[in-house]
């Protein structure tokens, strides 16, 4: 398999963490790309990072890619990272969806601020509100999951890591949820977190 990624994309980081936690990284080549690459647009018509290539199969979108990887992980005899037992599937997916929403709002904020023309105060405010309320209300139990990372754990780690990387001066998310801040401190030194930390500005 090949994962087309960039070290600064939090969506790619989500897949990269998933690969490391499942050991599927051992059969995956990481191919560095950027969202202006022609090669990437051929793989993903949306031109977005990440994309996964496995033989003839090409998949865009971090969640779809993680679902595909999860199927392989389960086929090898492991427990799914999309739930901790069928009965909490929607609890985990709800937390996963909020974490994805934080990622989308954070990436949109960064892109908006890079625009040369005047920034939209309206949209920056909406995205900030989304990040604030999602971080305040995200299901702590579903994320921490007794120290067994699942897809909600992974996506929240990628989202909070991205806030620290790109928006730390203006989004002090630790003040919005002290429990989450404490949990984040506890995972910051895990290999899967350290080895996927963005390395360039
Ligand atoms: N829903 C997609 C979002 C991917 C995404 O927005 N990636 C960003 C990089 S962090 C990108 O490639 N943006 C370029 C663009 O939107 O044209 C996923 O989960 O993979």
Coordinates of C-alpha atoms and ligand atoms in Angstrom, one line a residue:
X1 CA 0.0 0.0 0.0
X2 CA 1.0 3.6 -0.5
X3 CA -0.2 6.5 1.6
X4 CA 0.1 9.9 -0.1
X5 CA 0.5 12.3 2.7
X6 CA 2.1 15.5 4.0
X7 CA 3.6 15.8 7.4
X8 CA 1.6 19.0 8.1
X9 CA -1.9 17.6 7.1
X10 CA -3.8 16.6 10.2
X11 CA -6.1 14.3 8.1
X12 CA -3.0 12.5 6.8
X13 CA -1.7 12.4 10.4
X14 CA -5.0 10.6 11.4
X15 CA -4.3 7.8 8.9
X16 CA -0.6 7.7 9.8
X17 CA -1.5 7.2 13.5
X18 CA -4.0 4.5 12.5
X19 CA -1.3 2.7 10.5
X20 CA 1.1 2.8 13.4
X21 CA -1.4 1.6 16.0
X22 CA -2.4 -1.3 13.9
X23 CA 1.1 -2.2 12.7
X24 CA -0.1 -1.8 9.0
X25 CA 2.6 0.8 8.7
X26 CA 5.0 -2.2 8.1
X27 CA 3.3 -2.9 4.7
X28 CA 2.7 0.8 3.7
X29 CA 5.0 3.2 1.9
X30 CA 4.6 6.8 2.9
X31 CA 4.8 9.0 -0.2
X32 CA 5.2 12.7 0.5
X33 CA 2.9 15.0 -1.7
X34 CA 1.2 18.4 -1.6
X35 CA -2.2 19.5 -2.6
X36 CA -1.0 21.1 -5.8
X37 CA 0.4 17.9 -7.1
X38 CA -0.9 16.5 -10.4
X39 CA -0.2 13.0 -9.2
X40 CA -2.4 13.5 -6.2
X41 CA -5.2 14.9 -8.3
X42 CA -5.1 11.9 -10.5
X43 CA -5.5 9.7 -7.4
X44 CA -8.1 12.0 -5.7
X45 CA -10.1 14.1 -8.1
X46 CA -10.8 16.5 -5.1
X47 CA -7.0 17.2 -4.9
X48 CA -7.1 16.6 -1.1
X49 CA -4.5 14.9 1.1
X50 CA -4.5 12.0 2.1
X51 CA -5.1 9.3 -0.5
X52 CA -4.3 5.6 -0.3
X53 CA -3.4 3.3 -3.1
X54 CA -3.5 -0.5 -2.7
X55 CA -2.9 -2.2 -6.0
X56 CA -5.7 -0.9 -8.4
X57 CA -7.8 0.4 -5.5
X58 CA -7.4 4.1 -4.7
X59 CA -9.2 5.7 -1.8
X60 CA -9.5 9.4 -0.8
X61 CA -10.7 10.7 2.6
X62 CA -9.1 9.9 5.9
X63 CA -12.2 8.3 7.4
X64 CA -12.8 6.0 4.3
X65 CA -9.1 5.1 4.3
X66 CA -9.2 4.2 8.1
X67 CA -12.4 2.1 7.5
X68 CA -10.5 0.2 4.8
X69 CA -7.5 -0.3 7.1
X70 CA -9.7 -1.3 9.9
X71 CA -11.2 -4.1 7.8
X72 CA -7.7 -5.4 7.1
X73 CA -6.8 -5.2 10.8
X74 CA -10.0 -7.1 11.9
X75 CA -9.4 -9.7 9.2
X76 CA -6.0 -10.4 10.9
X77 CA -7.9 -11.3 14.0
X78 CA -7.8 -8.0 15.9
X79 CA -10.6 -5.9 17.4
X80 CA -12.0 -3.0 15.3
X81 CA -10.8 0.5 16.2
X82 CA -14.2 1.8 15.1
X83 CA -15.9 0.5 18.2
X84 CA -15.1 -1.3 21.4
X85 CA -17.9 -3.8 20.9
X86 CA -20.8 -3.3 18.5
X87 CA -23.0 -1.7 21.3
X88 CA -20.8 1.4 21.5
X89 CA -20.3 1.9 17.8
X90 CA -22.4 5.1 17.7
X91 CA -20.9 6.5 20.9
X92 CA -17.4 6.2 19.3
X93 CA -18.6 7.5 15.9
X94 CA -20.3 10.6 17.6
X95 CA -16.9 11.5 19.2
X96 CA -15.1 10.7 15.9
X97 CA -17.5 13.0 14.0
X98 CA -17.0 15.9 16.5
X99 CA -13.2 15.4 16.2
X100 CA -13.4 15.5 12.4
X101 CA -15.5 18.7 12.7
X102 CA -12.8 20.3 14.9
X103 CA -10.2 19.3 12.2
X104 CA -12.3 20.8 9.4
X105 CA -12.9 24.0 11.3
X106 CA -9.2 24.3 12.2
X107 CA -8.0 23.7 8.6
X108 CA -10.6 26.1 7.2
X109 CA -9.4 28.7 9.7
X110 CA -5.8 28.3 8.7
X111 CA -6.7 28.5 5.0
X112 CA -8.9 31.6 5.5
X113 CA -6.1 33.4 7.3
X114 CA -3.7 32.6 4.5
X115 CA -5.9 34.4 2.0
X116 CA -4.3 37.7 0.7
X117 CA -7.7 39.4 0.6
X118 CA -9.7 40.4 3.6
X119 CA -10.6 37.6 6.0
X120 CA -14.2 36.7 6.8
X121 CA -14.8 37.6 10.4
X122 CA -18.2 35.8 10.1
X123 CA -16.7 32.5 9.1
X124 CA -13.7 32.7 11.4
X125 CA -16.2 33.3 14.3
X126 CA -18.4 30.3 13.2
X127 CA -15.4 28.0 13.0
X128 CA -14.1 29.2 16.4
X129 CA -17.5 28.6 17.9
X130 CA -17.6 25.1 16.4
X131 CA -14.1 24.2 17.8
X132 CA -15.0 25.7 21.2
X133 CA -18.3 23.8 21.7
X134 CA -17.1 20.6 20.2
X135 CA -14.0 20.5 22.4
X136 CA -16.2 21.4 25.4
X137 CA -18.8 18.7 24.7
X138 CA -16.8 15.8 23.2
X139 CA -17.4 12.5 24.9
X140 CA -14.3 12.1 27.1
X141 CA -15.1 8.4 27.9
X142 CA -15.4 7.5 24.2
X143 CA -12.0 9.1 23.5
X144 CA -10.0 7.9 26.4
X145 CA -11.5 4.4 26.3
X146 CA -9.5 2.9 29.1
X147 CA -6.2 3.7 27.3
X148 CA -7.2 1.6 24.3
X149 CA -7.0 4.0 21.3
X150 CA -9.9 4.0 18.9
X151 CA -10.8 6.1 15.8
X152 CA -12.2 8.9 18.1
X153 CA -8.9 8.9 20.1
X154 CA -6.8 9.1 17.0
X155 CA -8.8 11.8 15.4
X156 CA -9.0 13.9 18.6
X157 CA -5.2 13.6 19.0
X158 CA -4.7 14.7 15.4
X159 CA -7.1 17.7 15.9
X160 CA -5.6 18.9 19.1
X161 CA -2.1 18.5 17.8
X162 CA -3.1 20.6 14.8
X163 CA -4.5 23.3 17.0
X164 CA -1.2 23.4 18.9
X165 CA 0.8 23.4 15.6
X166 CA -1.1 26.1 13.7
X167 CA -3.4 28.1 16.0
X168 CA -1.9 28.0 19.5
X169 CA -1.6 31.7 19.8
X170 CA -5.3 32.4 19.4
X171 CA -7.1 29.2 20.4
X172 CA -6.2 28.2 23.9
X173 CA -8.2 25.0 23.8
X174 CA -6.9 23.7 27.1
X175 CA -9.0 26.3 28.9
X176 CA -12.1 25.0 27.1
X177 CA -11.8 21.4 28.5
X178 CA -9.4 20.7 31.3
X179 CA -10.0 17.0 31.3
X180 CA -9.1 16.8 27.6
X181 CA -6.0 18.9 28.3
X182 CA -4.9 16.4 31.0
X183 CA -5.5 13.4 28.7
X184 CA -3.6 15.1 25.9
X185 CA -0.6 15.5 28.2
X186 CA -0.7 11.8 28.9
X187 CA -0.5 10.8 25.2
X188 CA 2.0 13.4 24.1
X189 CA 4.9 11.1 24.6
X190 CA 3.4 7.9 23.0
X191 CA 5.5 6.8 20.0
X192 CA 2.5 7.0 17.7
X193 CA 2.0 10.6 18.7
X194 CA 5.7 11.7 18.7
X195 CA 6.5 9.9 15.4
X196 CA 3.7 11.7 13.5
X197 CA 4.2 15.2 14.9
X198 CA 4.4 17.8 12.1
X199 CA 8.0 18.7 11.4
X200 CA 7.8 21.8 9.2
X201 CA 6.0 25.1 9.3
Ligands
LIG1 N1 -12.4 15.0 4.3 C1 -11.0 15.0 3.9 C2 -10.4 16.3 4.1 C3 -8.9 16.4 3.6 C4 -8.4 17.8 3.5 O1 -9.1 18.8 3.6 N2 -7.1 17.9 3.3 C5 -6.4 19.1 3.2 C6 -5.0 19.1 3.8 S1 -5.1 19.1 5.5 C7 -6.2 19.4 1.7 O2 -5.7 18.6 1.0 N3 -6.7 20.6 1.3 C8 -6.5 21.0 -0.1 C9 -7.8 21.4 -0.7 O3 -8.9 21.5 0.0 O4 -7.8 21.8 -1.9 C10 -10.3 13.8 4.7 O5 -10.8 13.4 5.8 O6 -9.3 13.3 4.2

